[in-house]
Coordinates of C-alpha atoms in Angstrom, one line a residue:
X1 CA -22.8 4.8 24.1
X2 CA -21.8 6.6 21.5
X3 CA -22.4 3.8 18.3
X4 CA -25.1 1.6 19.6
X5 CA -24.9 -0.5 17.1
X6 CA -20.8 -1.6 16.0
X7 CA -19.5 -0.2 19.2
X8 CA -20.5 -3.0 21.9
X9 CA -19.4 -2.2 25.3
X10 CA -19.6 -5.7 27.7
X11 CA -19.5 -5.2 31.2
X12 CA -16.4 -8.4 31.0
X13 CA -14.6 -5.9 29.0
X14 CA -14.3 -3.1 32.1
X15 CA -14.2 -6.0 34.5
X16 CA -11.7 -7.6 33.0
X17 CA -9.8 -3.9 32.6
X18 CA -9.0 -3.9 36.7
X19 CA -8.1 -7.4 37.7
X20 CA -5.8 -10.2 36.8
X21 CA -9.2 -12.9 37.4
X22 CA -8.2 -15.4 39.1
X23 CA -8.5 -18.6 37.2
X24 CA -8.9 -21.0 40.3
X25 CA -12.1 -20.0 41.1
X26 CA -15.4 -20.7 38.3
X27 CA -18.5 -20.2 39.1
X28 CA -20.9 -23.3 38.9
X29 CA -23.2 -21.4 37.4
X30 CA -21.0 -20.5 34.3
X31 CA -22.7 -19.8 31.2
X32 CA -22.4 -22.1 28.0
X33 CA -21.3 -21.2 24.3
X34 CA -21.6 -23.8 22.1
X35 CA -18.8 -23.5 19.1
X36 CA -20.7 -23.7 15.4
X37 CA -17.1 -22.3 14.1
X38 CA -19.3 -19.8 12.2
X39 CA -20.7 -17.3 14.8
X40 CA -17.8 -17.3 17.9
X41 CA -18.4 -13.2 18.9
X42 CA -15.6 -11.3 20.9
X43 CA -18.0 -10.5 23.4
X44 CA -18.5 -14.0 24.3
X45 CA -14.6 -14.8 24.7
X46 CA -14.6 -12.0 27.0
X47 CA -16.3 -14.5 29.3
X48 CA -14.2 -17.3 28.3
X49 CA -12.2 -15.2 29.5
X50 CA -13.0 -14.8 32.9
X51 CA -14.5 -17.2 33.8
X52 CA -18.4 -16.5 33.1
X53 CA -18.8 -18.9 30.4
X54 CA -17.6 -22.5 29.9
X55 CA -17.4 -23.3 26.3
X56 CA -19.2 -27.4 24.5
X57 CA -19.1 -28.6 20.9
X58 CA -22.6 -27.5 18.7
X59 CA -23.9 -31.1 16.7
X60 CA -22.6 -29.5 13.9
X61 CA -19.8 -28.6 14.4
X62 CA -18.3 -32.2 15.4
X63 CA -20.0 -33.7 13.0
X64 CA -17.4 -31.5 11.6
X65 CA -14.5 -32.9 12.9
X66 CA -15.6 -35.9 12.2
X67 CA -15.8 -36.1 8.7
X68 CA -12.3 -33.6 8.3
X69 CA -10.1 -36.1 10.1
X70 CA -11.9 -38.6 8.1
X71 CA -11.6 -36.5 4.5
X72 CA -7.4 -36.3 5.7
X73 CA -7.9 -40.1 6.0
X74 CA -9.8 -40.4 2.3
X75 CA -7.0 -38.3 1.1
X76 CA -4.5 -40.6 2.3
X77 CA -5.7 -43.5 0.9
X78 CA -6.3 -42.2 -2.8
X79 CA -2.8 -41.0 -2.4
X80 CA -2.3 -37.1 -1.7
X81 CA 0.7 -36.7 0.5
X82 CA -0.7 -35.4 4.2
X83 CA 2.1 -34.1 5.8
X84 CA 2.9 -36.0 9.4
X85 CA 1.8 -38.7 7.9
X86 CA 2.5 -39.7 4.2
X87 CA 5.4 -38.2 3.2
X88 CA 7.4 -36.3 6.1
X89 CA 8.1 -38.6 9.2
X90 CA 11.6 -39.9 8.0
X91 CA 11.0 -43.8 6.6
X92 CA 7.5 -43.6 6.0
X93 CA 8.8 -42.8 3.1
X94 CA 9.3 -46.6 2.7
X95 CA 6.5 -48.2 3.8
X96 CA 3.5 -48.8 2.8
X97 CA 1.3 -46.6 4.9
X98 CA -2.3 -48.2 4.4
X99 CA -2.7 -52.3 3.5
X100 CA -5.3 -53.6 0.8
X101 CA -7.4 -53.8 3.3
X102 CA -7.4 -49.8 3.2
X103 CA -6.3 -49.4 6.9
X104 CA -3.0 -47.5 7.7
X105 CA -0.3 -50.3 9.1
X106 CA 0.4 -50.5 12.7
X107 CA 4.4 -49.3 11.9
X108 CA 2.7 -46.8 9.7
X109 CA 1.0 -44.9 13.0
X110 CA 3.8 -45.4 15.6
X111 CA 5.5 -43.4 12.9
X112 CA 2.8 -40.5 12.8
X113 CA 2.3 -40.6 16.3
X114 CA 6.3 -39.8 17.0
X115 CA 6.6 -37.8 14.8
X116 CA 3.5 -36.1 16.0
X117 CA 5.0 -36.1 19.4
X118 CA 8.8 -35.3 18.1
X119 CA 7.5 -31.5 16.2
X120 CA 5.1 -31.0 18.6
X121 CA 8.5 -31.2 21.6
X122 CA 11.4 -29.9 19.0
X123 CA 8.7 -26.3 18.8
X124 CA 8.3 -26.3 22.2
X125 CA 11.1 -23.6 21.4
X126 CA 10.3 -20.2 22.7
X127 CA 11.3 -17.7 26.0
X128 CA 10.2 -14.9 28.3
X129 CA 6.8 -15.3 31.2
X130 CA 3.8 -16.7 30.5
X131 CA 1.4 -16.1 28.9
X132 CA -1.8 -14.0 31.5
X133 CA -4.1 -17.4 32.1
X134 CA -6.6 -16.1 30.7
X135 CA -5.8 -15.3 27.2
X136 CA -4.9 -18.8 26.7
X137 CA -7.6 -19.6 28.3
X138 CA -9.5 -17.5 25.5
X139 CA -5.9 -18.7 22.5
X140 CA -8.0 -22.5 23.0
X141 CA -11.3 -21.3 22.7
X142 CA -10.7 -19.3 19.1
X143 CA -8.5 -22.9 18.6
X144 CA -11.3 -25.0 19.0
X145 CA -14.2 -23.0 17.3
X146 CA -11.5 -23.2 14.3
X147 CA -11.4 -27.2 14.3
X148 CA -15.1 -26.7 14.7
X149 CA -15.2 -24.8 11.6
X150 CA -14.8 -28.7 9.6
X151 CA -11.0 -26.9 7.7
X152 CA -8.7 -28.7 10.7
X153 CA -8.3 -32.4 10.0
X154 CA -7.6 -33.1 13.9
X155 CA -9.5 -36.4 14.7
X156 CA -12.7 -35.2 17.7
X157 CA -9.3 -36.1 20.2
X158 CA -8.1 -33.1 19.9
X159 CA -11.5 -31.7 20.2
X160 CA -11.3 -33.0 23.7
X161 CA -9.1 -31.4 25.3
X162 CA -9.3 -28.4 23.8
X163 CA -12.9 -28.4 25.8
X164 CA -11.8 -30.0 28.9
X165 CA -8.6 -27.9 29.1
X166 CA -10.6 -24.4 29.0
X167 CA -13.7 -26.0 31.5
X168 CA -12.3 -27.6 33.3
X169 CA -9.1 -24.8 34.1
X170 CA -6.9 -26.1 32.9
X171 CA -3.7 -23.2 32.5
X172 CA -0.5 -24.6 30.2
X173 CA 2.9 -22.8 31.2
X174 CA 3.3 -21.1 28.0
X175 CA 5.9 -18.4 26.8
X176 CA 5.3 -15.2 25.9
X177 CA 7.8 -14.9 23.8
X178 CA 9.0 -16.4 20.5
X179 CA 6.2 -15.2 17.2
X180 CA 6.8 -14.4 14.4
X181 CA 3.6 -13.8 13.9
X182 CA 2.8 -16.2 10.7
X183 CA 1.0 -18.6 13.4
X184 CA 2.5 -19.2 16.7
X185 CA 4.4 -22.1 16.6
X186 CA 7.0 -21.8 19.0
X187 CA 5.1 -20.1 21.1
X188 CA 1.4 -23.0 20.7
X189 CA 3.6 -26.0 21.1
X190 CA 3.5 -26.0 24.5
X191 CA -1.0 -26.5 24.6
X192 CA 0.5 -29.6 22.6
X193 CA 2.8 -31.0 25.2
X194 CA 0.6 -29.9 28.5
X195 CA -2.0 -31.7 26.5
X196 CA 0.3 -35.2 25.9
X197 CA 1.2 -34.8 29.4
X198 CA 4.0 -33.4 29.0
X199 CA 5.4 -29.3 29.9
X200 CA 3.6 -27.8 32.8
X201 CA 0.0 -25.9 33.4
X202 CA -1.8 -23.9 35.6
X203 CA -4.7 -25.9 37.9
X204 CA -6.2 -24.7 40.2
X205 CA -3.7 -21.8 41.6
X206 CA -1.0 -23.7 41.0
X207 CA 1.6 -24.3 39.5
X208 CA 2.5 -27.7 37.8
X209 CA 3.4 -30.4 35.6
X210 CA 0.9 -31.5 33.1
X211 CA 0.6 -35.1 34.4
X212 CA -0.3 -34.6 37.4
X213 CA -2.9 -32.1 36.8
X214 CA -4.3 -34.4 33.9
X215 CA -4.9 -37.8 36.6
X216 CA -6.4 -34.8 39.1
X217 CA -7.9 -33.4 36.6
X218 CA -9.3 -37.2 35.1
X219 CA -8.5 -35.8 31.8
X220 CA -7.2 -38.8 29.7
X221 CA -4.0 -37.2 27.8
X222 CA -3.3 -36.8 24.3
X223 CA -2.3 -39.3 21.7
X224 CA -0.9 -37.6 18.7
X225 CA -1.5 -38.2 14.7
X226 CA -1.7 -37.1 11.0
X227 CA -2.2 -33.7 11.0
X228 CA -2.6 -33.3 15.2
X229 CA 1.4 -31.9 15.5
X230 CA 1.3 -29.1 12.7
X231 CA -3.0 -28.3 13.7
X232 CA -2.6 -27.5 17.6
X233 CA 1.4 -25.4 16.8
X234 CA 0.7 -23.6 13.7
X235 CA -2.4 -21.1 13.9
X236 CA -2.6 -17.4 15.5
X237 CA -5.0 -18.4 18.7
X238 CA -2.3 -17.0 20.9
X239 CA -1.4 -14.3 19.6
X240 CA -6.0 -13.2 18.4
X241 CA -6.1 -13.6 22.0
X242 CA -4.0 -11.3 23.6
X243 CA -5.6 -8.8 20.5
X244 CA -8.7 -9.4 21.9
X245 CA -8.7 -8.5 25.6
X246 CA -6.7 -5.7 24.6
X247 CA -9.5 -4.4 22.8
X248 CA -12.0 -5.2 25.2
X249 CA -9.4 -3.1 27.6
X250 CA -9.8 -0.6 25.3
X251 CA -13.3 -0.1 24.6
X252 CA -14.2 1.3 27.9
X253 CA -10.9 3.8 27.0
X254 CA -13.3 4.5 23.3
X255 CA -16.6 4.8 25.9
X256 CA -15.3 6.7 28.8
X257 CA -13.0 9.9 26.3
X258 CA -17.0 11.6 25.6
X259 CA -17.1 11.8 29.3
X260 CA -13.8 12.9 30.2
X261 CA -13.8 15.4 28.0
X262 CA -17.0 16.7 28.9
X263 CA -15.1 17.3 32.7
X264 CA -12.5 18.9 31.0
X265 CA -14.6 21.0 29.0
X266 CA -15.8 22.1 32.4
X267 CA -13.2 22.7 34.2
X268 CA -11.9 24.9 31.7
X269 CA -14.6 27.5 31.2
X270 CA -14.6 25.3 27.8
X271 CA -16.1 26.9 24.9
X272 CA -18.7 23.9 23.0
X273 CA -18.6 25.6 19.8
X274 CA -16.3 22.8 17.9
X275 CA -18.8 20.1 18.5
X276 CA -21.6 21.3 17.5
X277 CA -24.7 19.5 15.0
X278 CA -24.4 21.7 12.7
X279 CA -20.7 22.2 13.5
X280 CA -19.6 18.5 12.8
X281 CA -22.4 18.8 9.8
X282 CA -19.7 20.8 7.9
X283 CA -17.2 17.8 7.3
X284 CA -19.4 15.0 8.8
X285 CA -16.2 12.3 9.0
X286 CA -16.8 9.3 10.0
X287 CA -18.0 8.6 13.6
X288 CA -17.4 12.5 15.0
X289 CA -20.9 13.1 15.2
X290 CA -21.9 10.5 18.1
X291 CA -18.8 11.3 19.8
X292 CA -19.7 15.3 19.4
X293 CA -23.5 14.9 20.4
X294 CA -22.4 12.1 23.9
X295 CA -19.7 15.2 24.7
X296 CA -23.3 17.8 24.8
X297 CA -25.0 15.1 26.3
X298 CA -23.0 15.1 28.7
X299 CA -22.4 18.2 29.4
X300 CA -27.0 18.7 29.5
X301 CA -27.5 21.3 32.6
X302 CA -24.2 22.8 32.4
X303 CA -23.0 26.5 33.3
X304 CA -21.7 26.2 29.3
X305 CA -24.6 26.6 27.9
X306 CA -24.9 30.1 29.3
X307 CA -23.1 32.9 27.5
X308 CA -19.6 34.3 28.7
X309 CA -18.1 37.1 27.7
X310 CA -15.2 36.1 29.3
X311 CA -15.3 32.8 27.4
X312 CA -12.3 32.2 25.4
X313 CA -13.4 31.7 21.6
X314 CA -11.2 29.0 20.8
X315 CA -10.0 26.8 22.8
X316 CA -6.4 25.1 22.4
X317 CA -6.5 22.4 20.3
X318 CA -6.4 19.2 22.2
X319 CA -10.0 20.9 24.0
X320 CA -11.3 22.5 20.1
X321 CA -10.7 18.4 19.2
X322 CA -10.3 16.7 21.7
X323 CA -13.6 14.5 19.2
X324 CA -11.3 13.9 16.6
X325 CA -9.4 10.9 17.8
X326 CA -12.0 9.4 19.8
X327 CA -14.5 8.7 16.5
X328 CA -10.7 7.8 14.5
X329 CA -10.0 4.9 17.4
X330 CA -13.9 4.3 17.3
X331 CA -13.7 3.5 12.9
X332 CA -10.2 2.1 14.1
X333 CA -12.2 -0.7 16.1
X334 CA -14.4 -1.2 13.6
X335 CA -12.4 -2.0 11.4
X336 CA -9.9 -4.4 13.4
X337 CA -13.7 -6.1 15.6
X338 CA -14.3 -7.0 11.5
X339 CA -11.0 -8.8 11.1
X340 CA -11.8 -10.3 13.9
X341 CA -14.3 -12.0 13.6
X342 CA -13.8 -13.3 10.3
X343 CA -10.2 -14.8 11.7
X344 CA -12.3 -16.5 14.5
X345 CA -14.4 -17.9 12.5
X346 CA -12.3 -19.5 10.6
X347 CA -9.4 -22.1 9.5
X348 CA -5.9 -20.8 9.5
X349 CA -3.8 -23.7 8.5
X350 CA -2.2 -25.4 5.7
X351 CA -2.7 -27.9 4.4
X352 CA -5.7 -26.5 4.1
X353 CA -8.4 -28.9 4.4
X354 CA -12.0 -27.9 3.4
X355 CA -14.5 -30.3 3.7
X356 CA -17.2 -29.8 0.1
X357 CA -15.5 -27.5 -1.5
X358 CA -16.4 -26.6 -4.8
X359 CA -15.0 -27.9 -8.4
X360 CA -14.4 -24.2 -9.5
X361 CA -13.2 -23.9 -13.3
X362 CA -10.2 -24.7 -12.6
X363 CA -10.7 -28.5 -11.8
X364 CA -10.2 -29.7 -15.8
X365 CA -6.5 -29.1 -15.0
X366 CA -4.8 -32.2 -13.5
X367 CA -2.9 -30.4 -10.9
X368 CA -5.5 -29.0 -9.8
X369 CA -8.4 -31.9 -9.8
X370 CA -5.7 -33.2 -7.3
X371 CA -6.1 -31.5 -4.5
X372 CA -10.0 -33.2 -4.2
X373 CA -11.8 -36.3 -3.1
X374 CA -14.4 -38.1 -3.9
X375 CA -15.9 -40.8 -1.7
X376 CA -18.4 -41.1 1.9
X377 CA -16.7 -37.4 2.4
X378 CA -16.0 -35.4 0.3
X379 CA -12.9 -32.7 -0.5
X380 CA -10.4 -30.4 -1.0
X381 CA -6.8 -31.1 1.0
X382 CA -4.1 -28.4 -0.1
X383 CA -1.1 -26.0 1.2
X384 CA -1.8 -22.6 1.3
X385 CA -0.3 -19.6 3.3
X386 CA -4.2 -19.0 5.1
X387 CA -2.1 -18.4 8.5
X388 CA -0.4 -14.7 6.8
X389 CA -1.5 -12.2 9.6
X390 CA -0.4 -9.3 7.5
X391 CA -4.2 -7.8 7.0
X392 CA -4.8 -8.3 11.0
X393 CA -1.0 -6.9 12.3
X394 CA -1.0 -3.5 9.6
X395 CA -4.4 -3.3 11.2
X396 CA -3.9 -3.7 14.8
X397 CA -1.5 -0.8 14.6
X398 CA -3.4 1.6 13.0
X399 CA -5.5 0.6 16.4
X400 CA -2.7 1.3 18.4
X401 CA -1.9 4.5 17.5
X402 CA -5.5 5.3 18.0
X403 CA -5.5 4.3 20.9
X404 CA -1.6 6.4 21.7
X405 CA -4.0 9.9 19.9
X406 CA -6.2 9.5 22.9
X407 CA -3.7 9.8 25.1
X408 CA -1.5 11.8 22.6
X409 CA -4.7 14.9 23.2
X410 CA -4.5 13.9 26.7
X411 CA -1.1 14.5 27.6
X412 CA -1.7 18.0 25.8
X413 CA -5.1 18.7 27.8
X414 CA -3.4 18.3 30.8
X415 CA -0.8 20.1 31.0
X416 CA -3.0 23.3 30.5
X417 CA -4.4 22.4 33.7
X418 CA -1.8 23.9 36.2
X419 CA -1.9 27.7 34.0
X420 CA -4.1 29.7 35.9
X421 CA -4.3 31.8 32.3
X422 CA -6.5 28.1 30.5
X423 CA -8.2 27.7 33.4
X424 CA -8.9 30.9 35.6
X425 CA -7.9 28.4 38.6
X426 CA -6.1 28.4 40.7
X427 CA -1.9 28.7 40.3
X428 CA -1.3 23.6 40.1
X429 CA -5.5 23.6 41.0
X430 CA -4.5 24.5 44.5
X431 CA -6.5 24.9 47.2
X432 CA -7.0 28.5 47.4
X433 CA -7.3 28.5 51.2
X434 CA -4.0 27.1 51.4
X435 CA -1.8 29.5 50.0
X436 CA 1.8 27.3 49.9
X437 CA 0.7 24.6 48.4
X438 CA 1.7 22.8 45.3
X439 CA -0.5 20.0 44.5
X440 CA -1.1 19.2 40.8
X441 CA 2.3 20.6 40.3
X442 CA 4.4 17.5 39.6
X443 CA 1.8 14.9 38.2
X444 CA 3.0 16.3 34.8
X445 CA 6.0 14.2 34.5
X446 CA 3.7 11.1 36.0
X447 CA 2.1 11.1 32.3
X448 CA 4.7 12.8 30.4
X449 CA 6.8 9.3 30.9
X450 CA 3.7 7.2 30.3
X451 CA 3.2 8.7 26.9
X452 CA 6.5 7.9 26.1
X453 CA 6.4 4.8 27.3
X454 CA 2.6 4.0 24.8
X455 CA 4.6 6.4 21.9
X456 CA 6.8 3.5 22.2
X457 CA 4.8 1.2 22.1
X458 CA 2.5 2.4 18.4
X459 CA 5.2 2.3 16.8
X460 CA 4.6 -0.6 13.4
X461 CA 7.0 -3.7 13.4
X462 CA 5.3 -6.0 11.2
X463 CA 8.4 -4.4 8.4
X464 CA 11.3 -6.4 11.1
X465 CA 12.1 -10.1 10.7
X466 CA 15.1 -11.6 8.5
X467 CA 14.5 -15.6 6.8
X468 CA 14.7 -18.4 8.7
X469 CA 14.1 -21.6 8.0
X470 CA 16.5 -22.5 5.5
X471 CA 15.4 -19.8 3.3
X472 CA 11.9 -21.6 3.3
X473 CA 10.6 -18.6 5.7
X474 CA 10.8 -15.3 4.1
X475 CA 8.2 -13.5 5.9
X476 CA 7.5 -11.3 8.5
X477 CA 4.0 -9.9 10.6
X478 CA 4.5 -9.9 14.2
X479 CA 1.0 -10.3 14.6
X480 CA 1.6 -11.2 18.0
X481 CA 4.0 -8.4 19.3
X482 CA 1.5 -6.2 17.5
X483 CA -1.0 -7.4 20.1
X484 CA 1.4 -6.9 22.4
X485 CA 2.3 -3.7 22.0
X486 CA -0.8 -3.0 21.0
X487 CA -1.8 -3.4 25.2
X488 CA 0.7 -1.7 26.2
X489 CA -0.2 1.6 25.4
X490 CA -4.4 1.0 26.2
X491 CA -2.9 0.4 29.3
X492 CA -0.5 3.3 29.1
X493 CA -3.3 4.7 27.4
X494 CA -6.0 4.5 30.8
X495 CA -3.9 5.5 33.4
X496 CA -2.7 8.9 31.6
X497 CA -6.8 9.0 31.5
X498 CA -6.4 8.1 35.3
X499 CA -3.6 11.3 36.2
X500 CA -6.5 13.2 34.2
X501 CA -9.9 12.9 36.3
X502 CA -7.8 13.4 39.5
X503 CA -7.0 16.7 37.1
X504 CA -10.7 17.5 36.6
X505 CA -12.1 16.6 39.1
X506 CA -10.0 18.8 41.8
X507 CA -10.7 21.3 38.9
X508 CA -13.9 20.9 38.9
X509 CA -14.0 21.7 42.5
X510 CA -12.3 24.8 42.4
X511 CA -15.0 26.1 39.5
X512 CA -17.4 25.8 41.4
X513 CA -16.0 26.7 45.2
X514 CA -14.3 30.0 42.8
X515 CA -16.1 30.8 40.5
X516 CA -20.3 29.2 41.6
X517 CA -20.9 27.2 38.8
X518 CA -23.2 24.8 38.3
X519 CA -21.8 21.7 36.9
X520 CA -24.3 19.0 34.4
X521 CA -25.7 16.6 35.7
X522 CA -23.5 14.1 34.3
X523 CA -20.7 16.2 35.7
X524 CA -21.9 16.2 39.2
X525 CA -22.7 13.0 39.4
X526 CA -20.1 11.3 37.6
X527 CA -17.9 14.2 40.9
X528 CA -19.6 12.9 43.2
X529 CA -18.5 9.1 42.6
X530 CA -15.2 9.6 41.5
X531 CA -15.0 11.9 46.1
X532 CA -16.5 8.4 47.2
X533 CA -13.1 6.8 46.4
X534 CA -10.0 10.4 45.3
X535 CA -11.1 13.2 47.3
X536 CA -9.9 16.9 47.4
X537 CA -7.0 17.5 48.4
X538 CA -7.4 19.9 50.6
X539 CA -3.7 20.4 50.6
X540 CA -0.3 18.3 50.3
X541 CA -0.8 15.5 53.2
X542 CA -0.7 12.3 51.2
X543 CA 0.2 11.2 47.8
X544 CA -1.1 10.6 45.0
X545 CA -0.1 7.8 43.9
X546 CA -2.9 4.9 46.2
X547 CA -5.1 7.5 44.4
X548 CA -3.8 7.5 41.3
X549 CA -5.0 3.0 41.2
X550 CA -7.6 4.0 42.3
X551 CA -8.6 6.0 39.3
X552 CA -7.9 4.4 37.2
X553 CA -10.2 1.8 38.4
X554 CA -13.3 3.6 38.9
X555 CA -13.4 4.7 35.0
X556 CA -12.2 2.1 34.3
X557 CA -15.0 0.8 35.7
X558 CA -17.8 4.0 34.9

């Protein structure tokens, strides 16, 4: 571990990085995570994503859900405008919503139900390939936890549907394109449609009509009412889930980086001077000392600690400063992790429903006091812009850039590896016994192409967009696109690292064979484990493609 108290490596993150998780066979022994609305973690979400955990709403969370719905209804009775209930429902503007007994008229109930149904239908208007099933499962968990905060105001039935969809693995088919980042409105509506028994879902390995899956699973369809439709579609849970998915993969790459750098230094007879403790103490930037120490730990017992007059005084910058981008990636990860923790344990709804909202000095003004309700349940309901994700989007972009820097440094290191001037080894790392071999000479095209991909994907997108909805919705963060871009970057870096690992494996073997050098304990173990799946290139009689895939899977598990 680089920073144990900050960067927590989940085995789930590693497993999820290596393969698509099958959504058809979940263990009956799965852990059950109790959702309280305040302490859901990234690690728990990754367990839900992988199928190692189911969910339930805590007793307090259930009470919050009921109370927030009651607050919504009480506020409507007292005259607070509630979109989808007392305003915005066509004829409902001229219909008496509540009778003298304080109950809604049958006509008003029916109008609200129809309005909510139609809202979910008309907002389900996205395109593209379906979002990965495990990401949608995680998104529904995030949303259920947010509902448990008591700041949403849906019927308890909505929470029931989310919980049953997660635990019974009924995964709505959600297109991947159509979010501008200030709520995934056009995407999340498909989840609501599926809850009503409309649209399509993935269930038991098949894509099928939602009505068929709900009947087979014994799930009663939702009849949305009040604020249900708006709360199902107006949130950022899908974007956040996509982000968490990418963060799980990125975490493993960051953790593996010191091991890879140590292998690289022994591959070129590198100089350890830049990562010595006193060197880094001269400029104690965040996490750099931890990374340096981790690299040195992986070099323990090896030949680089022995004096060598032929060793260069200074290596190329991509080796000499390899610890800096890793330290930066840790910093950016931690910044993002903090925001994600807030996001998944809070409400990004509009309007905001706030149980037991505290009065402030502004309550003396009628404009403010009108938002508050006192009754069996007290609180406030008012318009908000809590769905704005500019902080998450731009911090995600910063992390994308940090991860892309790992790919850049890696690519630059690999470029040097075919040159005997830098390595002291045969050209292109050819086995000396294979005098006409080409070995690693042409591999550079592969990781160079990947570097172009991640350079493109790491460009910020949060600036772009245009006003819509008649000019009212005149902002955008493209949070969902930023999360997808991060996924592209992380995936690309994992394969760039795979090329690098293969290269160092060859070089370490040659350091032993050509120069009889004694490797560090960690590099001996790494090379031994790698050689179980990727053999030494003694000649040019096999393709590299299979080994690239094997190396990527190896490093994402190591």
